Coordinates of C-alpha atoms in Angstrom, one line a residue:
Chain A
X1 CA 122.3 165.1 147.7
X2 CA 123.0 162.6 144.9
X3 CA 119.6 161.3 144.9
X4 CA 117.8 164.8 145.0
X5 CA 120.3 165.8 142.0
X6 CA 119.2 162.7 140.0
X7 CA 115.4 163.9 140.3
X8 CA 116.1 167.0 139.3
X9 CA 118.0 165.4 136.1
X10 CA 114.8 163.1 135.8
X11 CA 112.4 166.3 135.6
X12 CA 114.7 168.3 133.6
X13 CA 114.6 165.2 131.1
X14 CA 111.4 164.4 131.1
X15 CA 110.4 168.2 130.8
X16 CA 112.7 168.4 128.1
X17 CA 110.8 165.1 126.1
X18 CA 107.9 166.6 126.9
X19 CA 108.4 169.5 125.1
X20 CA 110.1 167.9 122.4
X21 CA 106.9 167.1 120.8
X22 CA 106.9 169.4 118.0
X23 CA 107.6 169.0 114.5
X24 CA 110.8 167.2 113.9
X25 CA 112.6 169.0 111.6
X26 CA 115.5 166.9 111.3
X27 CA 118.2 164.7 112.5
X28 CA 122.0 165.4 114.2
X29 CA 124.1 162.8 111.6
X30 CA 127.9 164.3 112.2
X31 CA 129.1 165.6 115.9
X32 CA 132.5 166.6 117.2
X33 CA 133.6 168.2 119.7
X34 CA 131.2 170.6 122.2
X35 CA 127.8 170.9 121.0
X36 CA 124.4 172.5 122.2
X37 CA 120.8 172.1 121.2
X38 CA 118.9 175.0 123.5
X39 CA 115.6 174.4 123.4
X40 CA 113.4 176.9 125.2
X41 CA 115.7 178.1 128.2
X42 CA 116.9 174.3 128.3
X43 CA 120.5 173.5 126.8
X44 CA 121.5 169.8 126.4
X45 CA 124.6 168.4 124.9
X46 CA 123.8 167.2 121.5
X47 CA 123.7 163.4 120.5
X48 CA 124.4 161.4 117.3
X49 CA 121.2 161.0 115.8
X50 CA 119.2 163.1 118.0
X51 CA 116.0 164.7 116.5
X52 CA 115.5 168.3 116.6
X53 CA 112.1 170.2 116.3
X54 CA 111.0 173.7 114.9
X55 CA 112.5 176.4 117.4
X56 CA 115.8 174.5 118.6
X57 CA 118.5 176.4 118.5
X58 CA 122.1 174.7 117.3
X59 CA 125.3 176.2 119.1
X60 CA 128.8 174.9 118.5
X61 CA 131.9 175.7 120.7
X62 CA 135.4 176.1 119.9
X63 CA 137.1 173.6 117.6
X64 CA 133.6 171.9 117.4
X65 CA 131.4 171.3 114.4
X66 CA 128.3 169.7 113.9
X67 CA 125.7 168.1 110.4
X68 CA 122.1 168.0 110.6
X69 CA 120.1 166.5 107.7
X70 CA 116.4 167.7 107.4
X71 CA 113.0 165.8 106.7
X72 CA 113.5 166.8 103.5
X73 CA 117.0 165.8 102.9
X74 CA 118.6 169.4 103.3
X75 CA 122.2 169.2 104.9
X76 CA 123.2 172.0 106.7
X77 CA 126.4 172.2 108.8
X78 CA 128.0 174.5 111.3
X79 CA 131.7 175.2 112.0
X80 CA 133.4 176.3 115.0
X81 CA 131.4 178.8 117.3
X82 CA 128.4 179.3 115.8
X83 CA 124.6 179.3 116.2
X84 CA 121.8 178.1 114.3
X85 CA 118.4 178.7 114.6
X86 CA 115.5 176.3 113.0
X87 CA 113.1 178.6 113.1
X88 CA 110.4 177.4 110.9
X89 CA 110.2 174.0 108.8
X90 CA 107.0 172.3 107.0
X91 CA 107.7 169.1 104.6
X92 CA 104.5 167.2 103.7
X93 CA 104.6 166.0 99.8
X94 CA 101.1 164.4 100.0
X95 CA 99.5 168.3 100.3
X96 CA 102.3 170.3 99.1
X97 CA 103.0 171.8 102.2
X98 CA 106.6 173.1 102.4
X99 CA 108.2 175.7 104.0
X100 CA 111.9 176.0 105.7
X101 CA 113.6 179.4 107.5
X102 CA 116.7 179.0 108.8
X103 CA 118.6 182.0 111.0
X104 CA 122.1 181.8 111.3
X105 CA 122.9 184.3 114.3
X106 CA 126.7 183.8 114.3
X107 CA 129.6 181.8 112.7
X108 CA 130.1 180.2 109.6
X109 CA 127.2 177.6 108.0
X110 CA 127.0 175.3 105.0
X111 CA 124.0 174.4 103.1
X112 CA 122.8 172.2 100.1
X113 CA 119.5 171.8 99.1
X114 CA 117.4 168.9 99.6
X115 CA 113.8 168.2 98.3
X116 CA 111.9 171.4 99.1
X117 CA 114.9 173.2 97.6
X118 CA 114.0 171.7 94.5
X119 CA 110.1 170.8 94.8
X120 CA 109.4 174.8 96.4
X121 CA 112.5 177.1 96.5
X122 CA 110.4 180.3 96.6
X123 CA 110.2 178.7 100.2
X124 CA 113.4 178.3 101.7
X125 CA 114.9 181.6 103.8
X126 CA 118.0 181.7 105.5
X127 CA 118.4 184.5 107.7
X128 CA 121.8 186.3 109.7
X129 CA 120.9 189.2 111.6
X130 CA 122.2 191.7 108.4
X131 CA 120.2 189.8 104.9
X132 CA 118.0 187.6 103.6
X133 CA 119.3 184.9 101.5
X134 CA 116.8 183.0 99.2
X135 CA 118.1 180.1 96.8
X136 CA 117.2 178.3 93.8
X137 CA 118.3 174.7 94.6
X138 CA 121.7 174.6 95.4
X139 CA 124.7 174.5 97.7
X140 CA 126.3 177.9 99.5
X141 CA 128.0 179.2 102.7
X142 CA 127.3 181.7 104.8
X143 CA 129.5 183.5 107.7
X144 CA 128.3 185.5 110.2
X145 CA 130.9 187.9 112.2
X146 CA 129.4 189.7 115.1
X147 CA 130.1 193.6 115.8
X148 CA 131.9 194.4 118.9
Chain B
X1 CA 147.3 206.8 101.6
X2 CA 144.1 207.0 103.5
X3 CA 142.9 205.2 107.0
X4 CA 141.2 202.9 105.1
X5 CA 143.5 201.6 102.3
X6 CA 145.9 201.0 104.7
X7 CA 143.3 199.2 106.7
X8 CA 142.6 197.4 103.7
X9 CA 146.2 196.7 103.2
X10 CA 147.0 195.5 106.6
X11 CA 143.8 193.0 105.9
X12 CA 145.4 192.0 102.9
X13 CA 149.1 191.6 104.0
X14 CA 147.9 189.5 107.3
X15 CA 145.4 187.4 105.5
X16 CA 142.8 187.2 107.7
X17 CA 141.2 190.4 109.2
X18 CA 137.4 189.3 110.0
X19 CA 135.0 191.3 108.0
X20 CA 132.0 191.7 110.6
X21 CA 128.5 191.5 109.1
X22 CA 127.1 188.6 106.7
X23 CA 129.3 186.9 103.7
X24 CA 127.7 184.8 101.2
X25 CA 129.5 182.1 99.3
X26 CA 128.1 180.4 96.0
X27 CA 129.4 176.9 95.3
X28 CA 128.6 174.2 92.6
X29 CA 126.6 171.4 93.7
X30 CA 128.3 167.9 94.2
X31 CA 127.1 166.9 90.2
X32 CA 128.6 169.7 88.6
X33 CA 125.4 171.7 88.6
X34 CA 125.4 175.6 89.6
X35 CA 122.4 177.5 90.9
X36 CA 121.4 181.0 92.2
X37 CA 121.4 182.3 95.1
X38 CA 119.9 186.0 96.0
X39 CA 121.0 187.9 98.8
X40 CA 118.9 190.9 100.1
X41 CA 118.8 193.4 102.2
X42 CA 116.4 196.8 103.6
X43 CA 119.2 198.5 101.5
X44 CA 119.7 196.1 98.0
X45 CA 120.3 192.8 96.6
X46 CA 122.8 190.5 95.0
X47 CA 122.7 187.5 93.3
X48 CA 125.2 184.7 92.6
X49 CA 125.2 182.5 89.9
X50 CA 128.9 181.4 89.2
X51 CA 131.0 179.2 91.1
X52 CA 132.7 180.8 94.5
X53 CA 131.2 184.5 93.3
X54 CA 130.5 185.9 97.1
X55 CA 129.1 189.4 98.5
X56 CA 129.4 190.7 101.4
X57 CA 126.9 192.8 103.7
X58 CA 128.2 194.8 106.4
X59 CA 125.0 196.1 108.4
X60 CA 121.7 195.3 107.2
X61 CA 121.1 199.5 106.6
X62 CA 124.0 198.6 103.4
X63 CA 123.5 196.6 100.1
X64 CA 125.2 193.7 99.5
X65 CA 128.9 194.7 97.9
X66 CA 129.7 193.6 94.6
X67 CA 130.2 190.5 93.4
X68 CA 133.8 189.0 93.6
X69 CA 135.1 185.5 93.6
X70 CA 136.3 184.2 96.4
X71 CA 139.8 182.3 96.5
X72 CA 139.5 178.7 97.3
X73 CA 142.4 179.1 100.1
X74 CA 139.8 181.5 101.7
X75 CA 136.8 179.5 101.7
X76 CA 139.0 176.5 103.0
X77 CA 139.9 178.7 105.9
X78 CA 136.5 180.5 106.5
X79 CA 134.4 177.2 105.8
X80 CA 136.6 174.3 105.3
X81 CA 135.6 172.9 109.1
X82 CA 131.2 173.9 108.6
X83 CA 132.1 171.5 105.0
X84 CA 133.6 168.9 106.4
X85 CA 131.2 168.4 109.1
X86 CA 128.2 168.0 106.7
X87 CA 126.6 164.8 106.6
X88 CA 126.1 162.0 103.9
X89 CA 123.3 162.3 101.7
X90 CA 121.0 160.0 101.7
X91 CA 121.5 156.7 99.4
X92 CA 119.6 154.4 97.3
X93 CA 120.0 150.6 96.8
X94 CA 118.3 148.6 94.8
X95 CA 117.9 144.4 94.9
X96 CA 115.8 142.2 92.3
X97 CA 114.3 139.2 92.8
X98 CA 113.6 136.6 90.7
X99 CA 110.6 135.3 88.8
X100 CA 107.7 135.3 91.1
X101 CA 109.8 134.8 94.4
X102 CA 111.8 136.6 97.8
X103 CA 114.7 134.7 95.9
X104 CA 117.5 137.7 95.0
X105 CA 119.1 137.5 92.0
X106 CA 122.5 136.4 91.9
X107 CA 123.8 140.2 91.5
X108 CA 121.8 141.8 94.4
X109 CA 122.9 138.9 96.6
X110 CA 125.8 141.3 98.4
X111 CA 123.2 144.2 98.5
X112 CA 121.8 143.7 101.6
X113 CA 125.2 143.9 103.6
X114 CA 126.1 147.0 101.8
X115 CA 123.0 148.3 103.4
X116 CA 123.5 147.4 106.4
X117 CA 127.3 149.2 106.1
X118 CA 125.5 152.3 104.6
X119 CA 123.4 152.4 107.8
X120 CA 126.0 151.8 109.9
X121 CA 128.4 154.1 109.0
X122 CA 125.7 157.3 108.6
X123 CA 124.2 156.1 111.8
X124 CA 121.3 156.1 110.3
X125 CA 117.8 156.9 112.2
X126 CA 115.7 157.1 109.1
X127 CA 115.2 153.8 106.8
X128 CA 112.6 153.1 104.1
X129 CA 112.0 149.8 102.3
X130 CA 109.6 149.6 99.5
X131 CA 108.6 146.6 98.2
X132 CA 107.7 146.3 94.1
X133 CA 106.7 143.5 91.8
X134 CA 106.3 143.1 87.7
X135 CA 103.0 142.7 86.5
X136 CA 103.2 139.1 86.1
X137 CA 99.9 137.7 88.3
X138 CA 97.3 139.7 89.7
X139 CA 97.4 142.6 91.5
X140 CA 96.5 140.7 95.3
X141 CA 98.8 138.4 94.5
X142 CA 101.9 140.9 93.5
X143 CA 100.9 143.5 96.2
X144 CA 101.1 140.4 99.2
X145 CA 104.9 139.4 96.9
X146 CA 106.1 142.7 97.1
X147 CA 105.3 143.3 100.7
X148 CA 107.3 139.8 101.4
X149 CA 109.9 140.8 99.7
X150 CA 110.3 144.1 101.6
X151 CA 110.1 142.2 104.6
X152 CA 112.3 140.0 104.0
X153 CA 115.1 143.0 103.6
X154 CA 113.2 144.4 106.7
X155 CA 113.9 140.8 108.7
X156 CA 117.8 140.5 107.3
X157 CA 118.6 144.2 108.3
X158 CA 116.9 143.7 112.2
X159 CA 118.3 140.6 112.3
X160 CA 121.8 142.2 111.8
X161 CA 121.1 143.8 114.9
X162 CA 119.5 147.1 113.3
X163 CA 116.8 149.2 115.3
X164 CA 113.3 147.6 113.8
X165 CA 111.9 151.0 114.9
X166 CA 113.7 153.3 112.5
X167 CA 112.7 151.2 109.3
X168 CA 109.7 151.5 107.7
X169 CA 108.8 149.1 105.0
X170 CA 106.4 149.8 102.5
X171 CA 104.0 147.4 99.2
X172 CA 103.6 148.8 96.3
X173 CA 102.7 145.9 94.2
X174 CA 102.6 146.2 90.3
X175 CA 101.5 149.8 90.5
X176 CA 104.8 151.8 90.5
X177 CA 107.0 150.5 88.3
X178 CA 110.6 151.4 87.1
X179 CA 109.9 150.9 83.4
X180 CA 105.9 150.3 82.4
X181 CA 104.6 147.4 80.8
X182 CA 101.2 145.7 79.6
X183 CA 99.9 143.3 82.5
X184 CA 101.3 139.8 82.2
X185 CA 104.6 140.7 81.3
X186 CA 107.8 139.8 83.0
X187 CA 110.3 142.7 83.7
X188 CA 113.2 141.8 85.7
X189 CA 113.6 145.7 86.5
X190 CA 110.5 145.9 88.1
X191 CA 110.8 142.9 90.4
X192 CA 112.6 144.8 93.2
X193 CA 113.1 146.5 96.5
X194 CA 113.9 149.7 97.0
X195 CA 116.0 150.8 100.4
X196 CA 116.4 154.4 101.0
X197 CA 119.1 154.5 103.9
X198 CA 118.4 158.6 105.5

């Protein structure tokens, strides 16, 4: 039983690397308490320094709060039982290629710009499920409270 | 006294009653500086441009509300635990060299171990090293003294036991300097290693 359960961990790993190579769109650098990365229908506890790719999908649980810094330097953060969504994020300087959308489903979120905030703001979205918030290089919040 | 004044009151005197839907909070960057944010919806749009001005959307069908400011013992509440949690931005350190050598200047000489601190304590994933040189010597010869010199920071920082992996180290030569001169000239500002700790 052990053995059979350590095989399944082994696929479920090394399906989960194998799909993990996407576009990393940033890096976990702060972690406390419960955190989740879902990543197709696959959730993992997230790790210090873990990358994350286009798609991934950020949840925190109670009490629990997590920092992610993106290629381009963007921080964003999440507090306490929330979910983020990267949903879209090109950073090449060489050819000017830029782009970053962000969808915060639920909870509360801070953000401060990094270089394609500056370089291309015209660029950067962030999304809740009620507005679309674009910015001109700077640092904001945003809280999401769900309907019953 | 209608339902929803005293609703509003209720809100008020409990300090805390949820508002469901999407609030938006402006806030001045670290340096002082303050920019503009514009919040839209199907229905409207907003935008913020002062300090801790805020609007709220209920359902995407309504506009944003008007612009108030929001009280700094709110957005402690509502976002003091999202601000803590947001990481270090990335830093920059700088070491010289002297004339024509790896040798570091007497003043860069503790530099190196406040990088490896700086990686340390970010847990850092990401670091760059980019080698420079002055425009004393030709250009083979500064571009092969500037790539020693970013390896030696390279060397010193795996040595310390850091991840060679996560550091990428970079020559530049003579041909991006900090402060541009004629060829043959010695700049001390230009004789240098950059380390960008991510």
């Amino acid at each position: 039983m052990r053995l059979s359960l350590s095989i399944i961990l082994a696929i479920l790993f090394w399906v989960g690397n194998a799909l993990a190579t996407g576009t990393v769109a940033g890096h976990v650098k702060t972690l406390n308490g419960q955190v989740q990365v879902q990543r197709g229908a696959i959730y993992t506890p997230a790790s210090l320094g873990q990358p994350l790719f286009i798609e991934d999908i950020i949840a925190t649980g109670q009490n629990s709060t997590v920092g992610i810094m993106l290629e381009d330097d963007t921080l964003v953060s999440l507090g306490p039982g929330s979910r983020l969504e990267l949903k879209d994020f090109a950073f090449d300087p060489s050819t000017e290629t830029f782009g970053m959308a962000l969808r915060l489903l639920k909870g509360s979120f801070a953000y401060m710009s990094g270089v394609i905030g500056r370089m291309a703001p015209e660029k950067v979205s962030v999304e809740t499920p009620d507005a679309v918030i674009s910015t001109h290089g700077t640092r904001f919040l945003v809280k999401v409270e769900e309907r019953q | 006294m209608n339902v929803i004044q005293m609703l509003v009151l209720a809100c008020l005197l409990l300090g805390g009653c949820a508002a469901k839907g999407t609030t938006v909070v402006l806030l001045e960057d670290p340096d002082g500086k303050v920019g503009k944010v514009s919040v839209t919806t199907p229905a409207g749009a907003q935008k913020l441009d002062a300090p801790r001005q805020s609007t709220h959307i209920e359902k995407k069908e309504s506009a944003p509300s008007v612009v108030t400011i929001m009280e700094q013992k709110a957005i402690d509440r509502d976002f003091g635990q999202a601000l803590s949690a947001m990481p270090t931005p990335p830093q920059t350190f700088l070491l010289y060299f002297e004339q024509g050598t790896t040798s570091l200047t007497p003043d860069s000489r503790l530099q190196p171990a406040r990088i490896l601190a700086a990686i340390r304590e970010r847990v850092s994933t990401d670091v760059r090293v980019n080698g420079h040189a002055d425009r004393v010597g030709s250009n083979d010869k500064n571009m092969r003294l500037s790539l020693e010199r970013a390896i030696l920071v390279r060397d010193y920082l795996v040595g310390e036991g850091v991840e060679a992996s996560i550091i990428q180290a970079f020559s530049h030569g003579e041909g991006n300097p900090l402060f541009p001169t004629a060829d043959g000239v010695s700049e001390p500002r230009n004789r240098r290693v950059e380390v960008l700790v991510r």
